[in-house]
XYZ file of C-alpha atoms in Angstrom:
171
model
C 0.609 -33.313 -17.522
C 0.454 -32.702 -13.790
C 2.700 -30.095 -12.180
C 3.536 -30.408 -8.509
C 5.515 -27.959 -6.421
C 7.380 -29.265 -3.427
C 7.701 -27.124 -0.317
C 11.397 -26.527 -1.131
C 10.552 -25.226 -4.616
C 7.862 -22.943 -3.187
C 10.360 -21.541 -0.641
C 12.897 -20.888 -3.426
C 10.194 -19.119 -5.452
C 9.291 -17.008 -2.405
C 12.952 -15.995 -1.980
C 13.278 -15.186 -5.696
C 10.119 -13.064 -5.577
C 11.503 -11.242 -2.509
C 14.800 -10.515 -4.307
C 12.898 -9.127 -7.294
C 10.651 -7.005 -5.071
C 13.637 -5.561 -3.193
C 14.873 -4.089 -6.480
C 11.642 -2.111 -6.926
C 11.937 1.648 -6.544
C 9.285 3.647 -4.655
C 7.132 5.998 -6.748
C 8.258 8.812 -4.392
C 10.906 9.042 -1.685
C 9.733 9.186 1.941
C 6.245 7.909 1.039
C 6.620 4.400 2.497
C 9.454 2.319 3.919
C 11.086 0.178 1.227
C 12.497 -2.386 0.897
C 10.835 -3.700 4.027
C 9.106 -6.981 4.946
C 6.588 -4.924 6.939
C 6.303 -1.630 5.044
C 4.801 1.444 6.694
C 3.551 4.735 5.336
C 5.738 7.671 6.377
C 3.739 10.473 7.986
C 4.664 13.489 10.058
C 3.515 14.548 13.509
C 3.489 18.238 14.386
C 5.560 19.078 17.450
C 3.325 22.098 18.122
C -0.241 20.718 17.880
C 0.335 16.898 17.528
C -1.586 16.686 14.217
C -0.588 13.757 11.982
C -0.206 14.423 8.241
C 0.434 12.082 5.320
C 2.582 12.295 3.369
C 5.364 13.792 5.461
C 5.676 17.514 4.714
C 7.705 20.407 6.112
C 4.705 22.279 7.556
C 1.664 21.323 9.602
C -1.630 21.499 7.679
C -3.518 22.260 10.910
C -1.498 25.000 12.650
C 1.155 25.941 10.081
C 3.963 24.956 12.468
C 7.267 23.712 11.082
C 8.164 21.237 13.842
C 7.125 18.130 11.875
C 8.678 14.832 13.025
C 8.778 11.698 10.893
C 6.350 9.036 12.153
C 5.660 5.574 10.740
C 1.987 4.674 10.530
C 0.635 1.252 11.426
C 0.228 -1.196 8.538
C -3.352 -1.975 9.458
C -6.391 0.191 8.982
C -10.127 0.053 8.395
C -12.093 1.045 5.340
C -13.826 4.329 6.061
C -15.255 4.977 2.578
C -14.677 3.827 -0.993
C -15.557 4.427 -4.618
C -15.024 2.633 -7.913
C -13.809 3.927 -11.237
C -14.363 2.278 -14.590
C -11.947 4.383 -16.623
C -8.207 5.033 -16.717
C -7.003 8.157 -14.923
C -5.921 11.053 -17.116
C -2.301 12.123 -17.635
C 0.120 12.330 -15.920
C -0.964 8.910 -14.562
C 1.612 6.407 -15.774
C 0.661 3.261 -13.897
C 0.204 -0.036 -15.667
C -1.406 -1.836 -12.723
C -4.854 -1.199 -14.186
C -4.146 -3.097 -17.405
C -6.386 -1.894 -20.211
C -8.552 -0.118 -17.656
C -11.798 -1.803 -18.728
C -12.429 -3.350 -15.311
C -13.503 -1.173 -12.414
C -10.826 -0.392 -9.864
C -11.311 0.795 -6.317
C -10.041 3.672 -4.227
C -10.661 3.852 -0.508
C -10.279 6.173 2.404
C -8.481 4.077 5.022
C -8.437 5.094 8.671
C -5.143 4.193 10.326
C -4.765 3.953 14.085
C -7.709 6.276 14.712
C -5.429 9.218 13.882
C -5.518 9.765 10.128
C -7.413 8.816 6.966
C -5.369 8.046 3.858
C -6.602 7.755 0.267
C -5.332 4.576 -1.350
C -5.839 2.105 -4.140
C -7.616 -1.023 -2.914
C -6.342 -4.308 -4.255
C -7.569 -7.894 -4.077
C -11.226 -6.820 -3.866
C -14.367 -6.607 -5.933
C -17.401 -4.427 -5.328
C -19.192 -7.155 -3.359
C -16.185 -7.615 -1.050
C -16.040 -4.023 0.179
C -17.644 -3.146 3.516
C -17.232 0.026 5.537
C -15.202 -0.883 8.640
C -13.508 -3.924 7.081
C -9.897 -4.499 8.212
C -7.225 -3.684 5.625
C -3.457 -4.089 5.478
C -0.826 -2.053 3.638
C 0.812 -3.727 0.651
C 3.507 -2.564 -1.776
C 2.550 -3.260 -5.395
C 4.206 -2.824 -8.804
C 2.956 0.441 -10.302
C 4.720 0.634 -13.670
C 8.019 0.045 -15.431
C 10.033 3.173 -16.164
C 12.052 3.934 -19.302
C 15.132 2.262 -17.723
C 13.212 -0.976 -17.181
C 13.005 -0.518 -13.397
C 9.839 -1.506 -11.577
C 8.315 1.448 -9.762
C 6.371 0.514 -6.631
C 3.343 2.166 -5.034
C 1.286 1.371 -1.967
C -2.218 -0.027 -1.750
C -4.410 -1.646 0.878
C -5.810 -5.159 0.678
C -8.209 -7.084 2.924
C -6.467 -8.230 6.097
C -6.653 -11.917 6.929
C -8.116 -13.027 10.257
C -4.586 -13.867 11.463
C -3.305 -10.409 10.512
C -6.250 -8.758 12.277
C -5.530 -10.755 15.456
C -1.809 -9.962 15.187
C -2.534 -6.225 14.860
C -4.909 -6.289 17.853
C -2.231 -7.954 20.004
C 0.566 -5.581 18.952
């Protein structure tokens, strides 16, 4: 039996997915903007020495100053380094995004805007896809379901499409 989606059905599915995603709760407050069609990581910039720190914290890791201002980071970055892991993280990790954990998963150091490097899960990639310097884009992903049945969301980076890379360069 053939199954065919019309453009109208696809648009309704997209809207339904968006409604479901908007109900997700961030894994931590003030980590990334959510709900948001274009989520950003929330960092802090020191008013004394201009250092950028992620996540946002009350004190500057460089000079110890307390004049930290909230700053949204760009969504796009480049892969600076990466590693793979073939085992589930130890407690207190509670994420279900890794499934049974038999497959390798990837963690990268992503440079954002030439100002900061952020450790992140990498999604939508395999070992042969990863290249130092490749363009990446921030994505909000389901992390796990809590005891109340709510979906808890985390952030990850995925390969940026050519259109997204062009869009970021023109911004």
